[in-house]
Amino acid sequence: MADGYAIALIYENTICPMLKRKVKTTAMKFAQNLTPRQGLLKALTLAILVLASVMPPTVLANESEKATFNSTTTLQTILTSSHRSEQNRLRDKYRHPTQTLEFFGLRPNMTVVELWPGGGWYTEILAPFLVAKGQLIVTNGSNASKPALAFQEKLAANPEVFGKVKVAQINPPNELTLAPDNSVDLVLTFRNIHNWVKAGYDEQVYAAAYKALKPGGILGVEEHRAKPDISLQESIKTGYMSLDGVIAAVEKVGFKLVGKSEINANPKDTKDYPSGVWTLPPTLSQGQKDRQRFLTIGESDRMTLKFVKPKPKAS
């Protein structure tokens, strides 16, 4: 009886439910060879060995690599953590998250606002990095659109990672309060400006970021970079933005450019595709047409800019 109980206990607590049938079948074959004289310890040992023999190595690895995020957690630890999907990890080579965030000056004790986080690719990195000593605020639409609901569900589904994340509900251009005035250390935007320009409220977003940041606070910008002298109409059509145009628009509300980086440059990007930047990965809007060509190019050539909200001059 003890032997059967031990095996049943392991079966019921199998980590991956899809493996239960295989565990049960294999365990019963082993159990048939047990004698009534064999004790609980041997049965438990046997059942654990059965479980290990049928458990795919990737499942065991994923369970073992779950991290407890704290003040000493590094960006590199987060990038390899099991809470990130394999699909998201594969994009690290294009998005260079460690170098990008270090360029912007991210520190674990900061209050950070991530603007328009989309599906949460960067949120998965920022949230655990800031969980112990900092604060992450993300914007989300105040409407009930599918993207807004999907992002909210993503946060709610993993409280271990996202439990401390605050959500600023916005409805641009009128509702754009990101945080209390002068309370934020760093505001980040990744590949959103082309959408703001198309919608006609890019300057209002920059102004809201300026208002939320402390004097001396940083606005970090990553955006698809156009060829020089592109027209506004062409930018809106292709998704590629003028470097000089972005700098001028951000500085117009009071920011000062303090740094440029080529971290996210891609010289393979010819910027002349039938569907604009969405032709490239990850969207691949052309489907199977010339797919390998676009995969070889990789993700877009991007500007990476660092702006500061100037501190008041001493009187």
mmCIF file of C-alpha atoms in Angstrom:
data_model
loop_
_atom_site.group_PDB
_atom_site.id
_atom_site.type_symbol
_atom_site.label_atom_id
_atom_site.label_comp_id
_atom_site.label_asym_id
_atom_site.label_seq_id
_atom_site.Cartn_x
_atom_site.Cartn_y
_atom_site.Cartn_z
ATOM 1 C CA MET A 1 0.000 0.000 0.000
ATOM 2 C CA ALA A 2 2.818 2.404 0.867
ATOM 3 C CA ASP A 3 4.504 1.697 -2.444
ATOM 4 C CA GLY A 4 1.382 2.521 -4.428
ATOM 5 C CA TYR A 5 0.761 5.639 -2.381
ATOM 6 C CA ALA A 6 4.296 6.920 -3.024
ATOM 7 C CA ILE A 7 4.029 6.498 -6.752
ATOM 8 C CA ALA A 8 0.573 8.091 -6.788
ATOM 9 C CA LEU A 9 1.914 11.046 -4.828
ATOM 10 C CA ILE A 10 4.656 11.702 -7.366
ATOM 11 C CA TYR A 11 2.153 11.227 -10.185
ATOM 12 C CA GLU A 12 -0.256 13.774 -8.775
ATOM 13 C CA ASN A 13 2.513 16.328 -8.314
ATOM 14 C CA THR A 14 4.102 15.890 -11.711
ATOM 15 C CA ILE A 15 5.317 19.318 -12.851
ATOM 16 C CA CYS A 16 4.026 18.987 -16.398
ATOM 17 C CA PRO A 17 0.430 17.671 -16.588
ATOM 18 C CA MET A 18 0.973 16.480 -20.182
ATOM 19 C CA LEU A 19 3.474 13.922 -18.879
ATOM 20 C CA LYS A 20 1.111 12.315 -16.376
ATOM 21 C CA ARG A 21 -0.066 9.575 -18.686
ATOM 22 C CA LYS A 22 3.478 8.517 -19.502
ATOM 23 C CA VAL A 23 4.489 8.708 -15.841
ATOM 24 C CA LYS A 24 1.540 6.547 -14.852
ATOM 25 C CA THR A 25 2.205 3.887 -17.484
ATOM 26 C CA THR A 26 5.911 3.667 -16.735
ATOM 27 C CA ALA A 27 5.397 3.786 -12.961
ATOM 28 C CA MET A 28 2.913 0.938 -13.011
ATOM 29 C CA LYS A 29 5.347 -1.244 -14.924
ATOM 30 C CA PHE A 30 7.938 -0.638 -12.219
ATOM 31 C CA ALA A 31 5.386 -1.122 -9.452
ATOM 32 C CA GLN A 32 4.520 -4.613 -10.688
ATOM 33 C CA ASN A 33 8.041 -5.695 -9.778
ATOM 34 C CA LEU A 34 7.834 -4.438 -6.187
ATOM 35 C CA THR A 35 7.223 -6.937 -3.399
ATOM 36 C CA PRO A 36 5.055 -6.175 -0.362
ATOM 37 C CA ARG A 37 8.207 -6.184 1.746
ATOM 38 C CA GLN A 38 9.745 -3.219 -0.036
ATOM 39 C CA GLY A 39 9.423 -0.043 1.951
ATOM 40 C CA LEU A 40 8.247 3.476 1.342
ATOM 41 C CA LEU A 41 11.749 4.884 0.810
ATOM 42 C CA LYS A 42 12.478 2.537 -2.083
ATOM 43 C CA ALA A 43 9.135 3.284 -3.652
ATOM 44 C CA LEU A 44 9.659 7.036 -3.408
ATOM 45 C CA THR A 45 13.122 6.753 -4.900
ATOM 46 C CA LEU A 46 11.784 4.614 -7.712
ATOM 47 C CA ALA A 47 8.937 6.985 -8.483
ATOM 48 C CA ILE A 48 11.266 9.982 -8.636
ATOM 49 C CA LEU A 49 13.544 8.103 -11.027
ATOM 50 C CA VAL A 50 10.534 7.271 -13.174
ATOM 51 C CA LEU A 51 9.554 10.916 -13.310
ATOM 52 C CA ALA A 52 13.076 12.002 -14.234
ATOM 53 C CA SER A 53 13.282 9.354 -16.955
ATOM 54 C CA VAL A 54 10.211 10.619 -18.790
ATOM 55 C CA MET A 55 10.572 14.342 -18.123
ATOM 56 C CA PRO A 56 12.062 16.176 -21.121
ATOM 57 C CA PRO A 57 15.355 17.880 -20.210
ATOM 58 C CA THR A 58 13.975 21.240 -21.322
ATOM 59 C CA VAL A 59 11.168 21.043 -18.754
ATOM 60 C CA LEU A 60 13.587 20.231 -15.959
ATOM 61 C CA ALA A 61 15.910 23.010 -17.084
ATOM 62 C CA ASN A 62 13.111 25.558 -17.219
ATOM 63 C CA GLU A 63 12.013 24.692 -13.706
ATOM 64 C CA SER A 64 15.540 24.886 -12.331
ATOM 65 C CA GLU A 65 16.338 28.204 -13.948
ATOM 66 C CA LYS A 66 13.414 30.113 -12.434
ATOM 67 C CA ALA A 67 14.967 33.098 -10.753
ATOM 68 C CA THR A 68 14.046 34.942 -7.615
ATOM 69 C CA PHE A 69 14.533 38.546 -8.595
ATOM 70 C CA ASN A 70 16.152 40.859 -6.055
ATOM 71 C CA SER A 71 18.436 43.870 -5.777
ATOM 72 C CA THR A 72 21.435 41.895 -7.029
ATOM 73 C CA THR A 73 19.738 40.489 -10.141
ATOM 74 C CA THR A 74 21.631 41.441 -13.297
ATOM 75 C CA LEU A 75 20.222 42.153 -16.727
ATOM 76 C CA GLN A 76 22.038 39.093 -18.049
ATOM 77 C CA THR A 77 20.319 36.873 -15.473
ATOM 78 C CA ILE A 78 16.946 38.277 -16.508
ATOM 79 C CA LEU A 79 17.626 37.732 -20.201
ATOM 80 C CA THR A 80 18.174 34.009 -19.611
ATOM 81 C CA SER A 81 15.296 33.572 -17.163
ATOM 82 C CA SER A 82 12.501 31.127 -18.002
ATOM 83 C CA HIS A 83 9.775 33.801 -17.785
ATOM 84 C CA ARG A 84 10.906 34.999 -21.239
ATOM 85 C CA SER A 85 9.724 32.993 -24.231
ATOM 86 C CA GLU A 86 12.205 31.501 -26.666
ATOM 87 C CA GLN A 87 10.737 33.762 -29.355
ATOM 88 C CA ASN A 88 11.527 36.858 -27.308
ATOM 89 C CA ARG A 89 15.019 35.643 -26.464
ATOM 90 C CA LEU A 90 15.799 35.160 -30.156
ATOM 91 C CA ARG A 91 15.245 38.871 -30.707
ATOM 92 C CA ASP A 92 17.973 39.875 -28.234
ATOM 93 C CA LYS A 93 20.549 39.795 -31.035
ATOM 94 C CA TYR A 94 18.582 42.493 -32.865
ATOM 95 C CA ARG A 95 17.416 44.588 -29.916
ATOM 96 C CA HIS A 96 20.572 44.578 -27.749
ATOM 97 C CA PRO A 97 18.654 45.122 -24.495
ATOM 98 C CA THR A 98 21.610 45.144 -22.104
ATOM 99 C CA GLN A 99 23.647 47.653 -24.101
ATOM 100 C CA THR A 100 20.594 49.806 -24.818
ATOM 101 C CA LEU A 101 19.450 50.032 -21.198
ATOM 102 C CA GLU A 102 22.978 50.661 -19.967
ATOM 103 C CA PHE A 103 23.325 53.478 -22.500
ATOM 104 C CA PHE A 104 20.166 55.064 -21.107
ATOM 105 C CA GLY A 105 21.629 54.778 -17.596
ATOM 106 C CA LEU A 106 19.151 52.309 -16.083
ATOM 107 C CA ARG A 107 19.803 51.536 -12.399
ATOM 108 C CA PRO A 108 17.845 49.185 -10.099
ATOM 109 C CA ASN A 109 16.695 51.962 -7.726
ATOM 110 C CA MET A 110 15.091 54.118 -10.411
ATOM 111 C CA THR A 111 11.470 55.011 -11.073
ATOM 112 C CA VAL A 112 11.002 54.233 -14.759
ATOM 113 C CA VAL A 113 8.127 54.828 -17.176
ATOM 114 C CA GLU A 114 7.866 52.636 -20.260
ATOM 115 C CA LEU A 115 5.722 54.290 -22.909
ATOM 116 C CA TRP A 116 3.463 52.169 -25.124
ATOM 117 C CA PRO A 117 4.981 48.801 -24.125
ATOM 118 C CA GLY A 118 3.122 46.877 -26.837
ATOM 119 C CA GLY A 119 3.291 43.173 -26.055
ATOM 120 C CA GLY A 120 5.693 43.778 -23.160
ATOM 121 C CA TRP A 121 8.994 42.707 -24.708
ATOM 122 C CA TYR A 122 10.979 45.247 -22.687
ATOM 123 C CA THR A 123 8.549 45.049 -19.751
ATOM 124 C CA GLU A 124 9.719 41.465 -19.181
ATOM 125 C CA ILE A 125 13.227 42.820 -18.637
ATOM 126 C CA LEU A 126 12.488 46.056 -16.792
ATOM 127 C CA ALA A 127 10.000 44.677 -14.259
ATOM 128 C CA PRO A 128 12.282 42.101 -12.591
ATOM 129 C CA PHE A 129 15.273 44.449 -12.735
ATOM 130 C CA LEU A 130 13.383 47.143 -10.802
ATOM 131 C CA VAL A 131 11.296 44.913 -8.524
ATOM 132 C CA ALA A 132 13.422 45.142 -5.365
ATOM 133 C CA LYS A 133 14.512 48.768 -5.161
ATOM 134 C CA GLY A 134 12.847 50.641 -7.997
ATOM 135 C CA GLN A 135 9.459 51.133 -9.634
ATOM 136 C CA LEU A 136 8.243 50.406 -13.151
ATOM 137 C CA ILE A 137 5.266 52.296 -14.540
ATOM 138 C CA VAL A 138 3.845 51.239 -17.892
ATOM 139 C CA THR A 139 1.231 52.993 -19.980
ATOM 140 C CA ASN A 140 -1.830 51.188 -21.261
ATOM 141 C CA GLY A 141 -4.917 52.326 -23.086
ATOM 142 C CA SER A 142 -7.885 53.240 -20.928
ATOM 143 C CA ASN A 143 -10.172 51.766 -23.608
ATOM 144 C CA ALA A 144 -11.152 48.110 -23.851
ATOM 145 C CA SER A 145 -9.216 47.401 -27.056
ATOM 146 C CA LYS A 146 -7.811 43.922 -27.619
ATOM 147 C CA PRO A 147 -4.160 45.047 -27.276
ATOM 148 C CA ALA A 148 -4.897 46.887 -24.021
ATOM 149 C CA LEU A 149 -6.739 43.918 -22.539
ATOM 150 C CA ALA A 150 -4.086 41.456 -23.717
ATOM 151 C CA PHE A 151 -1.311 43.461 -22.071
ATOM 152 C CA GLN A 152 -3.276 43.760 -18.808
ATOM 153 C CA GLU A 153 -3.853 40.005 -18.838
ATOM 154 C CA LYS A 154 -0.135 39.426 -19.387
ATOM 155 C CA LEU A 155 0.683 41.435 -16.266
ATOM 156 C CA ALA A 156 -1.981 39.713 -14.179
ATOM 157 C CA ALA A 157 -0.942 36.223 -15.288
ATOM 158 C CA ASN A 158 2.550 36.438 -13.788
ATOM 159 C CA PRO A 159 2.517 38.300 -10.460
ATOM 160 C CA GLU A 160 5.960 36.935 -9.577
ATOM 161 C CA VAL A 161 7.414 39.058 -12.376
ATOM 162 C CA PHE A 162 4.875 41.854 -12.845
ATOM 163 C CA GLY A 163 3.204 42.110 -9.439
ATOM 164 C CA LYS A 164 4.768 45.489 -8.557
ATOM 165 C CA VAL A 165 4.287 47.108 -11.967
ATOM 166 C CA LYS A 166 2.045 50.176 -11.926
ATOM 167 C CA VAL A 167 -0.169 50.965 -14.915
ATOM 168 C CA ALA A 168 -0.829 54.523 -16.072
ATOM 169 C CA GLN A 169 -4.104 54.455 -17.968
ATOM 170 C CA ILE A 170 -3.941 56.889 -20.878
ATOM 171 C CA ASN A 171 -6.127 58.002 -23.751
ATOM 172 C CA PRO A 172 -4.060 60.326 -25.949
ATOM 173 C CA PRO A 173 -3.962 63.104 -26.780
ATOM 174 C CA ASN A 174 -6.133 64.338 -23.914
ATOM 175 C CA GLU A 175 -5.375 61.852 -21.117
ATOM 176 C CA LEU A 176 -1.584 61.632 -20.899
ATOM 177 C CA THR A 177 -0.652 61.741 -17.227
ATOM 178 C CA LEU A 178 2.242 59.337 -16.789
ATOM 179 C CA ALA A 179 3.161 59.952 -13.136
ATOM 180 C CA PRO A 180 3.184 62.805 -10.601
ATOM 181 C CA ASP A 181 5.146 65.835 -11.774
ATOM 182 C CA ASN A 182 8.935 65.656 -11.271
ATOM 183 C CA SER A 183 8.822 62.105 -9.857
ATOM 184 C CA VAL A 184 10.437 59.912 -12.526
ATOM 185 C CA ASP A 185 14.116 59.165 -13.185
ATOM 186 C CA LEU A 186 13.840 57.618 -16.648
ATOM 187 C CA VAL A 187 11.241 57.526 -19.425
ATOM 188 C CA LEU A 188 11.728 54.992 -22.221
ATOM 189 C CA THR A 189 10.178 54.550 -25.641
ATOM 190 C CA PHE A 190 11.021 51.749 -28.029
ATOM 191 C CA ARG A 191 9.903 52.083 -31.651
ATOM 192 C CA ASN A 192 6.738 54.080 -30.996
ATOM 193 C CA ILE A 193 7.402 57.519 -32.468
ATOM 194 C CA HIS A 194 6.240 56.683 -35.993
ATOM 195 C CA ASN A 195 2.827 55.769 -34.547
ATOM 196 C CA TRP A 196 2.639 58.965 -32.500
ATOM 197 C CA VAL A 197 3.531 61.073 -35.537
ATOM 198 C CA LYS A 198 0.899 59.310 -37.634
ATOM 199 C CA ALA A 199 -1.695 59.932 -34.905
ATOM 200 C CA GLY A 200 -0.615 63.575 -34.604
ATOM 201 C CA TYR A 201 0.215 63.678 -30.894
ATOM 202 C CA ASP A 202 3.964 63.035 -30.696
ATOM 203 C CA GLU A 203 4.704 66.442 -29.148
ATOM 204 C CA GLN A 204 2.044 65.907 -26.465
ATOM 205 C CA VAL A 205 3.745 62.638 -25.483
ATOM 206 C CA TYR A 206 7.137 64.341 -25.220
ATOM 207 C CA ALA A 207 5.573 67.088 -23.111
ATOM 208 C CA ALA A 208 3.979 64.529 -20.776
ATOM 209 C CA ALA A 209 7.345 62.795 -20.366
ATOM 210 C CA TYR A 210 9.033 66.113 -19.633
ATOM 211 C CA LYS A 211 6.436 66.921 -16.994
ATOM 212 C CA ALA A 212 6.803 63.551 -15.238
ATOM 213 C CA LEU A 213 10.610 63.517 -15.166
ATOM 214 C CA LYS A 214 12.676 64.974 -12.375
ATOM 215 C CA PRO A 215 15.093 67.740 -13.351
ATOM 216 C CA GLY A 216 18.110 65.842 -14.603
ATOM 217 C CA GLY A 217 15.918 62.888 -15.593
ATOM 218 C CA ILE A 218 16.460 61.034 -18.860
ATOM 219 C CA LEU A 219 14.268 60.320 -21.881
ATOM 220 C CA GLY A 220 15.571 57.295 -23.809
ATOM 221 C CA VAL A 221 14.455 56.952 -27.423
ATOM 222 C CA GLU A 222 14.783 54.063 -29.859
ATOM 223 C CA GLU A 223 13.176 54.502 -33.284
ATOM 224 C CA HIS A 224 13.398 53.255 -36.875
ATOM 225 C CA ARG A 225 15.872 55.550 -38.660
ATOM 226 C CA ALA A 226 15.046 56.904 -42.110
ATOM 227 C CA LYS A 227 17.353 57.923 -44.910
ATOM 228 C CA PRO A 228 18.265 61.640 -44.747
ATOM 229 C CA ASP A 229 15.794 64.157 -46.137
ATOM 230 C CA ILE A 230 12.768 61.889 -45.963
ATOM 231 C CA SER A 231 9.423 63.685 -46.118
ATOM 232 C CA LEU A 232 6.908 63.512 -43.298
ATOM 233 C CA GLN A 233 4.427 61.758 -45.569
ATOM 234 C CA GLU A 234 7.005 59.118 -46.491
ATOM 235 C CA SER A 235 7.887 58.619 -42.823
ATOM 236 C CA ILE A 236 4.278 57.973 -41.941
ATOM 237 C CA LYS A 237 3.950 55.558 -44.854
ATOM 238 C CA THR A 238 7.141 53.568 -44.205
ATOM 239 C CA GLY A 239 7.553 53.809 -40.428
ATOM 240 C CA TYR A 240 11.082 55.201 -40.739
ATOM 241 C CA MET A 241 11.612 58.536 -38.968
ATOM 242 C CA SER A 242 14.016 61.376 -39.670
ATOM 243 C CA LEU A 243 16.821 61.543 -37.096
ATOM 244 C CA ASP A 244 16.980 65.334 -37.238
ATOM 245 C CA GLY A 245 13.190 65.566 -37.129
ATOM 246 C CA VAL A 246 12.933 63.450 -33.979
ATOM 247 C CA ILE A 247 15.662 65.424 -32.217
ATOM 248 C CA ALA A 248 14.032 68.743 -33.125
ATOM 249 C CA ALA A 249 10.585 67.620 -31.943
ATOM 250 C CA VAL A 250 11.868 66.303 -28.601
ATOM 251 C CA GLU A 251 14.014 69.367 -27.915
ATOM 252 C CA LYS A 252 11.088 71.634 -28.781
ATOM 253 C CA VAL A 253 9.390 70.759 -25.460
ATOM 254 C CA GLY A 254 12.538 71.510 -23.437
ATOM 255 C CA PHE A 255 14.735 68.390 -23.572
ATOM 256 C CA LYS A 256 18.410 68.525 -24.539
ATOM 257 C CA LEU A 257 20.138 65.798 -26.540
ATOM 258 C CA VAL A 258 23.080 64.421 -24.543
ATOM 259 C CA GLY A 259 23.963 61.226 -26.391
ATOM 260 C CA LYS A 260 23.642 59.145 -29.563
ATOM 261 C CA SER A 261 24.498 55.475 -29.943
ATOM 262 C CA GLU A 262 24.866 53.060 -32.850
ATOM 263 C CA ILE A 263 23.941 50.075 -30.637
ATOM 264 C CA ASN A 264 20.860 49.383 -32.743
ATOM 265 C CA ALA A 265 22.246 50.309 -36.159
ATOM 266 C CA ASN A 266 21.782 47.854 -39.029
ATOM 267 C CA PRO A 267 23.679 48.718 -42.224
ATOM 268 C CA LYS A 268 21.943 45.849 -44.064
ATOM 269 C CA ASP A 269 18.636 47.720 -43.844
ATOM 270 C CA THR A 270 18.075 49.370 -47.252
ATOM 271 C CA LYS A 271 14.784 51.009 -46.145
ATOM 272 C CA ASP A 272 13.127 50.603 -49.553
ATOM 273 C CA TYR A 273 10.632 47.806 -48.992
ATOM 274 C CA PRO A 274 7.096 47.425 -50.383
ATOM 275 C CA SER A 275 5.466 47.599 -46.944
ATOM 276 C CA GLY A 276 7.960 49.865 -45.209
ATOM 277 C CA VAL A 277 9.648 48.755 -42.000
ATOM 278 C CA TRP A 278 6.958 46.130 -41.396
ATOM 279 C CA THR A 279 8.437 44.124 -44.289
ATOM 280 C CA LEU A 280 11.315 43.157 -41.984
ATOM 281 C CA PRO A 281 11.195 40.907 -38.917
ATOM 282 C CA PRO A 282 9.407 40.519 -36.639
ATOM 283 C CA THR A 283 6.317 41.484 -38.692
ATOM 284 C CA LEU A 284 7.395 40.051 -42.079
ATOM 285 C CA SER A 285 4.352 41.558 -43.755
ATOM 286 C CA GLN A 286 5.162 39.927 -47.128
ATOM 287 C CA GLY A 287 4.584 36.471 -45.683
ATOM 288 C CA GLN A 288 6.618 33.857 -47.532
ATOM 289 C CA LYS A 289 7.592 36.208 -50.365
ATOM 290 C CA ASP A 290 11.355 36.899 -50.147
ATOM 291 C CA ARG A 291 11.147 35.758 -46.536
ATOM 292 C CA GLN A 292 14.727 34.484 -46.330
ATOM 293 C CA ARG A 293 16.029 37.748 -47.762
ATOM 294 C CA PHE A 294 14.293 39.783 -45.062
ATOM 295 C CA LEU A 295 15.356 37.374 -42.318
ATOM 296 C CA THR A 296 18.947 37.774 -43.499
ATOM 297 C CA ILE A 297 18.636 41.565 -43.245
ATOM 298 C CA GLY A 298 17.217 41.293 -39.733
ATOM 299 C CA GLU A 299 15.329 43.964 -37.821
ATOM 300 C CA SER A 300 15.446 47.636 -38.772
ATOM 301 C CA ASP A 301 18.233 50.193 -38.572
ATOM 302 C CA ARG A 302 17.399 52.302 -35.511
ATOM 303 C CA MET A 303 18.464 55.522 -33.876
ATOM 304 C CA THR A 304 19.174 55.348 -30.130
ATOM 305 C CA LEU A 305 19.034 58.753 -28.456
ATOM 306 C CA LYS A 306 19.426 60.045 -24.907
ATOM 307 C CA PHE A 307 17.811 63.310 -23.817
ATOM 308 C CA VAL A 308 17.916 65.097 -20.457
ATOM 309 C CA LYS A 309 15.448 67.361 -18.731
ATOM 310 C CA PRO A 310 17.764 70.230 -17.732
ATOM 311 C CA LYS A 311 18.103 71.167 -14.106
ATOM 312 C CA PRO A 312 17.161 74.765 -13.240
ATOM 313 C CA LYS A 313 20.094 77.128 -13.316
ATOM 314 C CA ALA A 314 21.244 78.279 -9.911
ATOM 315 C CA SER A 315 20.302 81.889 -9.222
#
